[in-house]
Every structure is written in C-alpha cells, then in structure tokens.
PDB file of N, CA and C in Angstrom:
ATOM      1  N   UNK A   1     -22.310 -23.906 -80.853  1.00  0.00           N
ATOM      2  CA  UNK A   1     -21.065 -24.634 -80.827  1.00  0.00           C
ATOM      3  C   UNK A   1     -20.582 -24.695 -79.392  1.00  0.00           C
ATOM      4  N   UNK A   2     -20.295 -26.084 -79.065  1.00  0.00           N
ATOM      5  CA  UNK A   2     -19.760 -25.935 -77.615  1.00  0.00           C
ATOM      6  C   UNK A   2     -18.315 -25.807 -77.699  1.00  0.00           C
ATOM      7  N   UNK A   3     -17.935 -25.406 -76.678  1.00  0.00           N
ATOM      8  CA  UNK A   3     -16.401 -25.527 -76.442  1.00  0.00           C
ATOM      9  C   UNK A   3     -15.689 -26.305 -75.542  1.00  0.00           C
ATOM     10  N   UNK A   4     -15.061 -27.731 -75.489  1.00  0.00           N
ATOM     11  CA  UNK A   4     -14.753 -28.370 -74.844  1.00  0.00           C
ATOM     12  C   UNK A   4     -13.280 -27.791 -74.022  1.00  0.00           C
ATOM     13  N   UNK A   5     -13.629 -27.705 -72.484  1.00  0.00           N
ATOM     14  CA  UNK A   5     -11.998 -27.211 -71.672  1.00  0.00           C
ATOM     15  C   UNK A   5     -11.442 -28.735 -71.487  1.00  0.00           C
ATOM     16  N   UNK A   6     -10.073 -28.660 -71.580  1.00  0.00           N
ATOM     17  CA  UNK A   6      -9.007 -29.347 -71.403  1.00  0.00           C
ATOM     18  C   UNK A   6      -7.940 -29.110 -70.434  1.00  0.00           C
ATOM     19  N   UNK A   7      -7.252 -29.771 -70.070  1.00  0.00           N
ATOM     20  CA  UNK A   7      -5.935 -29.590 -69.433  1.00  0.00           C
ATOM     21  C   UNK A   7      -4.994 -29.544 -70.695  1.00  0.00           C
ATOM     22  N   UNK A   8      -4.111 -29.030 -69.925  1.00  0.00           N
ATOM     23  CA  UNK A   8      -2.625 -28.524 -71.475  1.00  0.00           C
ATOM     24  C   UNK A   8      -2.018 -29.864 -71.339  1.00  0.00           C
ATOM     25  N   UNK A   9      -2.536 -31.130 -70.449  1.00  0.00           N
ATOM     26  CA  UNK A   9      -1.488 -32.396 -71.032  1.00  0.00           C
ATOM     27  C   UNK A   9      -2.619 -32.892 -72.403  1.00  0.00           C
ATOM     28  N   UNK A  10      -3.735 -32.346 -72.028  1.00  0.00           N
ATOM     29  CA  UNK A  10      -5.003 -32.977 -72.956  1.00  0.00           C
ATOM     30  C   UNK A  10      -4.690 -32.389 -74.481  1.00  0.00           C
ATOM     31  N   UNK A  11      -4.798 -31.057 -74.012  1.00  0.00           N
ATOM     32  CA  UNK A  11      -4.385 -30.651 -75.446  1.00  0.00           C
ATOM     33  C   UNK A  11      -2.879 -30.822 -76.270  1.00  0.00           C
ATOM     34  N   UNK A  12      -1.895 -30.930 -75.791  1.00  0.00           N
ATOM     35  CA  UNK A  12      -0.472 -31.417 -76.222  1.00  0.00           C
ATOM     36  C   UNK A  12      -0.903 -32.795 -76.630  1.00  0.00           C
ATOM     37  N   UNK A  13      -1.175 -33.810 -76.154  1.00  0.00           N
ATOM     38  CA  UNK A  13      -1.567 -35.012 -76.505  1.00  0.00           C
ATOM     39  C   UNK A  13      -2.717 -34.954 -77.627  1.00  0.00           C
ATOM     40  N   UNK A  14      -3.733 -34.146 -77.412  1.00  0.00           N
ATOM     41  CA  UNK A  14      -4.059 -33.693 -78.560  1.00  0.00           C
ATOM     42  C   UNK A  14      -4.124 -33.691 -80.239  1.00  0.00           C
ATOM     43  N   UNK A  15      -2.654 -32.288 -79.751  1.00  0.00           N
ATOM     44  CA  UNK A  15      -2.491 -31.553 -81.072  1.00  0.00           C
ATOM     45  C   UNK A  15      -1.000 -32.691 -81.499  1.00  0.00           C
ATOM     46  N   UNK A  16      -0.448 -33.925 -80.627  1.00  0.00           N
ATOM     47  CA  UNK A  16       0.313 -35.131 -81.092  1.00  0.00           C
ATOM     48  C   UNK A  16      -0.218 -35.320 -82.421  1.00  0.00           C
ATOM     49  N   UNK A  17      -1.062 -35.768 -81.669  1.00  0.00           N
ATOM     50  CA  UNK A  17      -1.754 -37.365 -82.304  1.00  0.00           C
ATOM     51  C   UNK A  17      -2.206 -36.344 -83.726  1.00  0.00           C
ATOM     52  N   UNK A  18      -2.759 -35.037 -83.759  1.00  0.00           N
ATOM     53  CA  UNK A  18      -3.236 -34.059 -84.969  1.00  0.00           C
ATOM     54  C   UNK A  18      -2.364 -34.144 -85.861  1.00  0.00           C
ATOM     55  N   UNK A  19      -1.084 -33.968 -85.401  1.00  0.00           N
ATOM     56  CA  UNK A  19       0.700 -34.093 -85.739  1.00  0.00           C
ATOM     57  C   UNK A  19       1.008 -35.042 -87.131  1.00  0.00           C
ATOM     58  N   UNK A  20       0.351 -36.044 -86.106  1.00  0.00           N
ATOM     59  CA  UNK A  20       0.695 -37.504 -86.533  1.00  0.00           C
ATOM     60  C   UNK A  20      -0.036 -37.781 -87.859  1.00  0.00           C
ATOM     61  N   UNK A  21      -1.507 -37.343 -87.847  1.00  0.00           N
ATOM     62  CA  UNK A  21      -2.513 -37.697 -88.232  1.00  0.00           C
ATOM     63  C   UNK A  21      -1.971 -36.864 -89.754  1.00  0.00           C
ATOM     64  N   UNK A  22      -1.786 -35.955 -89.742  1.00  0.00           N
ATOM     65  CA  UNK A  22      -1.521 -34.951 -90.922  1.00  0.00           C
ATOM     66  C   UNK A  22      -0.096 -34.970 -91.515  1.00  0.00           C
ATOM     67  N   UNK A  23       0.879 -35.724 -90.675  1.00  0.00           N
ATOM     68  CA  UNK A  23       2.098 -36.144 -91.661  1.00  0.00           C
ATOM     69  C   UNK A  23       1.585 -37.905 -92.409  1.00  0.00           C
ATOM     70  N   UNK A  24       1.212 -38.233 -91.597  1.00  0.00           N
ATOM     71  CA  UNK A  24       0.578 -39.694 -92.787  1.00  0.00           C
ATOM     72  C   UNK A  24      -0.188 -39.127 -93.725  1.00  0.00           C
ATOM     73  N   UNK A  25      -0.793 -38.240 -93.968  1.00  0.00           N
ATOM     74  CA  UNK A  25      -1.345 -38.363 -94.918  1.00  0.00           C
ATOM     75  C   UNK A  25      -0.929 -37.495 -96.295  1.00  0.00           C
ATOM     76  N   UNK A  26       0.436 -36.300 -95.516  1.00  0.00           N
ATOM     77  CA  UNK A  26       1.001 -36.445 -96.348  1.00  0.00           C
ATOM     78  C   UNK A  26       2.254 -37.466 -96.900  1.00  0.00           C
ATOM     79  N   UNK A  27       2.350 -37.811 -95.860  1.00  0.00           N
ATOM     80  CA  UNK A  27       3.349 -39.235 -96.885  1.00  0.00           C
ATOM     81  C   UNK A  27       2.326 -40.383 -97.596  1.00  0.00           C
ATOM     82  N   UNK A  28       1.253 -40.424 -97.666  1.00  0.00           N
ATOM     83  CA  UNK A  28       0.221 -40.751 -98.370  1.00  0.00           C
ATOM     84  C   UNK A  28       0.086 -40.115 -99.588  1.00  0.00           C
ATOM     85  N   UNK A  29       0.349 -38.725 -99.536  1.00  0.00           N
ATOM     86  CA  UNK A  29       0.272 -38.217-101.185  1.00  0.00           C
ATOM     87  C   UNK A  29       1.876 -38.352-101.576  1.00  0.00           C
ATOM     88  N   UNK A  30       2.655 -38.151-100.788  1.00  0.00           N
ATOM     89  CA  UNK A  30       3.709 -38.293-101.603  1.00  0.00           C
ATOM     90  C   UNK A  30       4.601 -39.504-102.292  1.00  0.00           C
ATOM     91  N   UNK A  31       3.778 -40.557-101.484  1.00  0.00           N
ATOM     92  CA  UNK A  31       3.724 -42.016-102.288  1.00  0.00           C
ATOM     93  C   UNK A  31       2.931 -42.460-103.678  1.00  0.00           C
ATOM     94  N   UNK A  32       1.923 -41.712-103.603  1.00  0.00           N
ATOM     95  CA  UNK A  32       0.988 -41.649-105.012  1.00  0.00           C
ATOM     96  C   UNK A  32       1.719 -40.817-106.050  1.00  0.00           C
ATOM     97  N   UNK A  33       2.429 -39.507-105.523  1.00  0.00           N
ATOM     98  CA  UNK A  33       3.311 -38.736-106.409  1.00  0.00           C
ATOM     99  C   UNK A  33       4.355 -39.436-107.181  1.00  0.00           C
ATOM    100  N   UNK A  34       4.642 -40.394-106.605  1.00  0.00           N
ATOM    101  CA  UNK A  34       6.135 -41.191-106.699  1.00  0.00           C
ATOM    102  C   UNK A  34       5.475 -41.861-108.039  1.00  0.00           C
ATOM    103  N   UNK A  35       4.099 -42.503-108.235  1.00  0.00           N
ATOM    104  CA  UNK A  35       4.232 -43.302-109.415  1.00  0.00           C
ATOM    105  C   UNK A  35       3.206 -42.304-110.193  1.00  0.00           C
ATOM    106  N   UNK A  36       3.327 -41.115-110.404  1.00  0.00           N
ATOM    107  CA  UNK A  36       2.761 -40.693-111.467  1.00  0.00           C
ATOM    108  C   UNK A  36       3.629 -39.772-112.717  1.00  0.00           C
ATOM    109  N   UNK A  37       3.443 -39.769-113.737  1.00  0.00           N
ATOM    110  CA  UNK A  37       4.716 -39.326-114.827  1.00  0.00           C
ATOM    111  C   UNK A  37       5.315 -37.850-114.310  1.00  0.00           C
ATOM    112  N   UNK A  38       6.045 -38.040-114.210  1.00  0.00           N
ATOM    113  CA  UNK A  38       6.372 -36.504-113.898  1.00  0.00           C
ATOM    114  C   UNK A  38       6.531 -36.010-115.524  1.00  0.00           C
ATOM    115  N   UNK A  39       6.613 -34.416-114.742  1.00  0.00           N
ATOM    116  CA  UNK A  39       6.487 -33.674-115.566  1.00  0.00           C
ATOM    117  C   UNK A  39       7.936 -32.211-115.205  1.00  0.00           C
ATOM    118  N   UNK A  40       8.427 -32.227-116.318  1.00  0.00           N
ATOM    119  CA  UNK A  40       9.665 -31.275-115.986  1.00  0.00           C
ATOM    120  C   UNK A  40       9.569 -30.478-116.943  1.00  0.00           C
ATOM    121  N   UNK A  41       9.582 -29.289-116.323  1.00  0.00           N
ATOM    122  CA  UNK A  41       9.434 -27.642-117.067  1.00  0.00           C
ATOM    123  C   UNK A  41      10.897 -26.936-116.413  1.00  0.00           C
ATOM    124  N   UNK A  42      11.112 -26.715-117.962  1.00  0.00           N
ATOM    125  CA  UNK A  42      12.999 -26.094-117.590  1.00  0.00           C
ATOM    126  C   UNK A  42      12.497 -24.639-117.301  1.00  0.00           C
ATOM    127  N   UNK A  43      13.608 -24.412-116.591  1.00  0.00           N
ATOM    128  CA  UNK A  43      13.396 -22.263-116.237  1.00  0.00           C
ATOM    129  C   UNK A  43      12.124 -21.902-115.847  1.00  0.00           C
ATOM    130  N   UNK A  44      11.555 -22.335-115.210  1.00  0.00           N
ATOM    131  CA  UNK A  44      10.320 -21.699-114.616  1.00  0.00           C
ATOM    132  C   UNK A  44      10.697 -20.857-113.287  1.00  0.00           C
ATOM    133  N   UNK A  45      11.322 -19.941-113.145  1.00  0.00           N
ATOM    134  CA  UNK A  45      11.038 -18.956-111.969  1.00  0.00           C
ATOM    135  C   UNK A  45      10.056 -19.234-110.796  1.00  0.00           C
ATOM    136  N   UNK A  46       8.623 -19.556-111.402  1.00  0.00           N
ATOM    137  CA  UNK A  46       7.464 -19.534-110.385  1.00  0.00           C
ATOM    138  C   UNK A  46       7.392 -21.032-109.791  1.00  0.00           C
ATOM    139  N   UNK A  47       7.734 -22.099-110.710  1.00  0.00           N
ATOM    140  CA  UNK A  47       7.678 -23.289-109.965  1.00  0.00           C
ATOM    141  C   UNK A  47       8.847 -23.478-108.984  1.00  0.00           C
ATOM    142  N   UNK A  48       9.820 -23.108-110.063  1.00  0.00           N
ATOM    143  CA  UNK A  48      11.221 -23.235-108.973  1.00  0.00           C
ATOM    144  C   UNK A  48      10.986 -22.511-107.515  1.00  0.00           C
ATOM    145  N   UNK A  49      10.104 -21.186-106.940  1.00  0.00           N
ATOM    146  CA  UNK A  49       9.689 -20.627-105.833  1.00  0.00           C
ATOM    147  C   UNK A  49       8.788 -21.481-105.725  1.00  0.00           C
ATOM    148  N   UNK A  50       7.797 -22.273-106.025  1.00  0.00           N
ATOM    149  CA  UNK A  50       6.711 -22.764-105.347  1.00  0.00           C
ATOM    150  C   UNK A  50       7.527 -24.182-104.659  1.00  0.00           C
ATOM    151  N   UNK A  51       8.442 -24.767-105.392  1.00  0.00           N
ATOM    152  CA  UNK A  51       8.644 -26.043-105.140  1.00  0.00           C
ATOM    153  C   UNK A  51       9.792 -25.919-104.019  1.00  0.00           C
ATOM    154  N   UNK A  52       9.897 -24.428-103.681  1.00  0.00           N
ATOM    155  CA  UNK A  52      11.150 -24.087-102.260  1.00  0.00           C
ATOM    156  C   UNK A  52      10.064 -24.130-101.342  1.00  0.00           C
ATOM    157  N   UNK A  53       8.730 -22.952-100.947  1.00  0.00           N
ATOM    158  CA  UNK A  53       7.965 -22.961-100.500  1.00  0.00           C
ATOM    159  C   UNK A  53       6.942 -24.001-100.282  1.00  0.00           C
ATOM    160  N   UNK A  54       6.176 -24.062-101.059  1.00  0.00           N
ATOM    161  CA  UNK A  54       5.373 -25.222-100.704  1.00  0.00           C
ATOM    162  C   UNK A  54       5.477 -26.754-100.718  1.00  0.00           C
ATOM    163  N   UNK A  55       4.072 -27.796 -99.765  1.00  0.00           N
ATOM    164  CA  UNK A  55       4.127 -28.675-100.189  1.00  0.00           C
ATOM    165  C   UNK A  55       4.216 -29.552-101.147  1.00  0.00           C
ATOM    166  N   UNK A  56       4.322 -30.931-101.653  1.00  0.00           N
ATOM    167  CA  UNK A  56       4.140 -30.867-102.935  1.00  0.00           C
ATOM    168  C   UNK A  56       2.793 -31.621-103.441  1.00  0.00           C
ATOM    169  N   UNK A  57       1.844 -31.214-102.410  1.00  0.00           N
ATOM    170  CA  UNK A  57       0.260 -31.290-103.418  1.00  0.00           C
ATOM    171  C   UNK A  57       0.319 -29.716-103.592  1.00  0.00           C
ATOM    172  N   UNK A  58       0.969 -28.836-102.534  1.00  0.00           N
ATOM    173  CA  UNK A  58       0.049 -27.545-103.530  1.00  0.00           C
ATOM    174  C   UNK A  58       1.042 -27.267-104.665  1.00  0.00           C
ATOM    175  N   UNK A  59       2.558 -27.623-104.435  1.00  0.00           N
ATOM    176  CA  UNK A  59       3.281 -27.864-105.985  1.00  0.00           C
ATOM    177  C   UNK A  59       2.371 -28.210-106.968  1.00  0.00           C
ATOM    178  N   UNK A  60       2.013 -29.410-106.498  1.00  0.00           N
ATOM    179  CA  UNK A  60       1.667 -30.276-107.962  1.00  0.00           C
ATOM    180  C   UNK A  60       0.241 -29.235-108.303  1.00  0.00           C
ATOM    181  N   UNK A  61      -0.128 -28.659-107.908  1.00  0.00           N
ATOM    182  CA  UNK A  61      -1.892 -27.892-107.983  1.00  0.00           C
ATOM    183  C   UNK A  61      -0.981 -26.866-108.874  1.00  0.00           C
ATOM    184  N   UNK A  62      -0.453 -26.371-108.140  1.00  0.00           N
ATOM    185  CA  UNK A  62       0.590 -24.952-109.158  1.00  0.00           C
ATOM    186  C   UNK A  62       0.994 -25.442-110.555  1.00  0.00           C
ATOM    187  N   UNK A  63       1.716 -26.315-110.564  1.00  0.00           N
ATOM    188  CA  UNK A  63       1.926 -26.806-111.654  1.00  0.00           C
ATOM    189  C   UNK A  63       1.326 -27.079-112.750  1.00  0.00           C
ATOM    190  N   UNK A  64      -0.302 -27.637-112.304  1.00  0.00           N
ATOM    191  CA  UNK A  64      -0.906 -28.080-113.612  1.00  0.00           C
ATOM    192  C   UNK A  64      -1.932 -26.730-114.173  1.00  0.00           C
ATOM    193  N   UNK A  65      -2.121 -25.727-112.567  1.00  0.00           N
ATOM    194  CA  UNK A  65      -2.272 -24.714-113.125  1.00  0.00           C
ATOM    195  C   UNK A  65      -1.766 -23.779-114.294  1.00  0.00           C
ATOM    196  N   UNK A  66      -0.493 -23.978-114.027  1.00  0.00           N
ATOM    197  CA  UNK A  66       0.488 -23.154-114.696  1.00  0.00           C
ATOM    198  C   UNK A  66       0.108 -23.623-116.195  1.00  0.00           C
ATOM    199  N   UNK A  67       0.453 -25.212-116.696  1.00  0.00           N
ATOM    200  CA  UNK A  67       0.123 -25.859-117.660  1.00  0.00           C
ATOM    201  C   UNK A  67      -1.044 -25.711-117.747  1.00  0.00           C
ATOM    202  N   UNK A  68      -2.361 -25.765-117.472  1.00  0.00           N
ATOM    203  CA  UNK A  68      -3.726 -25.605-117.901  1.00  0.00           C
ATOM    204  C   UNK A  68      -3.487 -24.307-118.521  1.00  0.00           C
ATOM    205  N   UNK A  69      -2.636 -23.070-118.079  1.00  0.00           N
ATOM    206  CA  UNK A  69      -2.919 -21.972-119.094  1.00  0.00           C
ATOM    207  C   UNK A  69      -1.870 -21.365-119.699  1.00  0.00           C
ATOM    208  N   UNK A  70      -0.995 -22.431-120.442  1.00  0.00           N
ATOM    209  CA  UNK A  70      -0.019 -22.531-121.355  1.00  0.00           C
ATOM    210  C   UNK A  70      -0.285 -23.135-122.054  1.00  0.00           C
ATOM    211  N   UNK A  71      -1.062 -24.587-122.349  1.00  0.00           N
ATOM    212  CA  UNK A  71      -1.276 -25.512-122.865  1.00  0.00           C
ATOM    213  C   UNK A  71      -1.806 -24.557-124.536  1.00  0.00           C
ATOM    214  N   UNK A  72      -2.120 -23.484-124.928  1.00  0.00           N
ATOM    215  CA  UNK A  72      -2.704 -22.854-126.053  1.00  0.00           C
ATOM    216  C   UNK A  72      -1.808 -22.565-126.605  1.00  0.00           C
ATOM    217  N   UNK A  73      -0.462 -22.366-126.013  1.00  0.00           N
ATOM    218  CA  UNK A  73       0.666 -21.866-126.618  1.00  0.00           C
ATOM    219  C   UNK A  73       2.039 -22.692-127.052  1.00  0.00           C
ATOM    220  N   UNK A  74       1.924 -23.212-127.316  1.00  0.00           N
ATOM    221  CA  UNK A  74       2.367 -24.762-127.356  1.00  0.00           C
ATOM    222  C   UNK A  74       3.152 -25.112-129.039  1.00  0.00           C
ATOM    223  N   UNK A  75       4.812 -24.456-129.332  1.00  0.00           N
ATOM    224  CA  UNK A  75       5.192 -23.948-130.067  1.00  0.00           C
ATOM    225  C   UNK A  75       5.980 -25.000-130.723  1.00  0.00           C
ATOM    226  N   UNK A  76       6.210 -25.870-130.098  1.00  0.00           N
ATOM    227  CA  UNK A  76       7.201 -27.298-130.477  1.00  0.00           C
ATOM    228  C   UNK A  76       6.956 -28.011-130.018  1.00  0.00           C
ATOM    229  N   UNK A  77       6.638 -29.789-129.985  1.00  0.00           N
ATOM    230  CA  UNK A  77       6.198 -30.774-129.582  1.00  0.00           C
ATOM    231  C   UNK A  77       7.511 -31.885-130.064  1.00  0.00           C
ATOM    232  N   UNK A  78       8.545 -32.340-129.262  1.00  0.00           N
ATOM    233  CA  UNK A  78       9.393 -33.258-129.591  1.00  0.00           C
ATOM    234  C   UNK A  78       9.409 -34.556-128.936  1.00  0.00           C
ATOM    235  N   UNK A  79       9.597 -35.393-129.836  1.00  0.00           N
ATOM    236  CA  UNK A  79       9.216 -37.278-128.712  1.00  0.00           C
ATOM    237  C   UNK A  79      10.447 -37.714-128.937  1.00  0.00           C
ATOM    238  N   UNK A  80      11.374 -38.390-127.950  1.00  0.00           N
ATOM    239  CA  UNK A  80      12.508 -39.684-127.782  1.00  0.00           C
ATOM    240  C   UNK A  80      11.860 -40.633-127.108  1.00  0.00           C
ATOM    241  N   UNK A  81      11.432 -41.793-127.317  1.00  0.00           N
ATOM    242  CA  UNK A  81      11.122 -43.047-126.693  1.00  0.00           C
ATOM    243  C   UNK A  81       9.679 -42.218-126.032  1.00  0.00           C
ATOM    244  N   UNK A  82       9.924 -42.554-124.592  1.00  0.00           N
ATOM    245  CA  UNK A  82       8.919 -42.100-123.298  1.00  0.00           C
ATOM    246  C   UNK A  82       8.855 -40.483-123.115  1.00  0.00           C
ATOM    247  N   UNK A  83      10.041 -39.873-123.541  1.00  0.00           N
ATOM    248  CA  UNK A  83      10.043 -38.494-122.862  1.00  0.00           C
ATOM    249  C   UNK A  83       9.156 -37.894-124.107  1.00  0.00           C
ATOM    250  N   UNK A  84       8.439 -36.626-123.848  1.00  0.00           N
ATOM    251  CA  UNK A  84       7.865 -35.908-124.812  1.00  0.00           C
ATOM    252  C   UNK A  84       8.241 -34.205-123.984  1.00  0.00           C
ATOM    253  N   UNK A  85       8.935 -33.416-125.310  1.00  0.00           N
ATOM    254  CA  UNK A  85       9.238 -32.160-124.717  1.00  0.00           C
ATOM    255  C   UNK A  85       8.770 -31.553-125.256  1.00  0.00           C
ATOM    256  N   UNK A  86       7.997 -30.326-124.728  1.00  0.00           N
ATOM    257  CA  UNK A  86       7.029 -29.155-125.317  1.00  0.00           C
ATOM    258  C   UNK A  86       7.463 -27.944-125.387  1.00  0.00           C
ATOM    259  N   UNK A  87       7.819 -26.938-126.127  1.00  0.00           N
ATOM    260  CA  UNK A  87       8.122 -25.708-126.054  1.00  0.00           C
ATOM    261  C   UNK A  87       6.940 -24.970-125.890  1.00  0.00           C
ATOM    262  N   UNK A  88       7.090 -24.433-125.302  1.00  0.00           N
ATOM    263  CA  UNK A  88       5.771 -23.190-124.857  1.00  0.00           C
ATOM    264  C   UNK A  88       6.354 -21.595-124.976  1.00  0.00           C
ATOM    265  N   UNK A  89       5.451 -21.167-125.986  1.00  0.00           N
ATOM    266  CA  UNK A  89       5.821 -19.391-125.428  1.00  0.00           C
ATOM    267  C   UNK A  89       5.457 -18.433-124.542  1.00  0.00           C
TER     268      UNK A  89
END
C-alpha cells in the first residue's frame, strides 16, 4: 500500500469534498425514507434512544431488527382504512 504525502491545503480540500460527498448521500437516503410506509411503535425505550443517537439508515436497520424479532409475538392485529396496529408482547 502506498501512501500518498499531501500538503494540509490538499488534505482540507480533500476531506471537503469527502464532506460533501457523504452528506449527499445521506440526503439520498433520507429522500427514499420519505416515501416509504412508515412504521410507528408506541413506548419503545430502545428506538426512542436510537432515533436521538443515530442516523436514520442505522434507525431504520434498528428498527426492523427490533420487528424481525417481535414479529412471533404478535398479540392483536387492528385495521382503520391504511393504518394497521399491532400489539406485541
């Protein structure tokens, strides 16, 4: 592996443009977020901390985690129109 030397205007200009490069692409996921169904889980402790802390792809990763291993427990199933609410134990 080589190691390329720089000047510190090289690298500031750099780690910009790195800047730049990695907030588009999260406003790239968070435009795809915008049209997909959400999903709302009342009283969750752990999401409510994940969704202070983290982004929201690793939100949304937490989340379906969480649901992938609840989904067995699944105690009430209620529908109005579009919304569908699940009780889980």
């Amino acid at each position: 592996m080589s190691i390329k030397k720089m000047s510190i205007t090289e690298f500031v200009k750099n780690y910009e443009q790195q800047t730049i490069e990695m907030f588009e692409i999260e406003a790239i996921e968070d435009y795809k977020f915008r049209g997909d169904p959400k999903i709302f889980i009342e009283d969750c402790g752990i999401l409510k901390h994940a969704a202070r802390v983290h982004t929201r792809r690793i939100y949304t990763r937490s989340q379906r985690e969480i649901l992938q291993g609840t989904t067995k427990r699944v105690n009430n199933v209620e529908t109005e129109g579009s919304l569908t609410k699940y009780t889980i134990l």
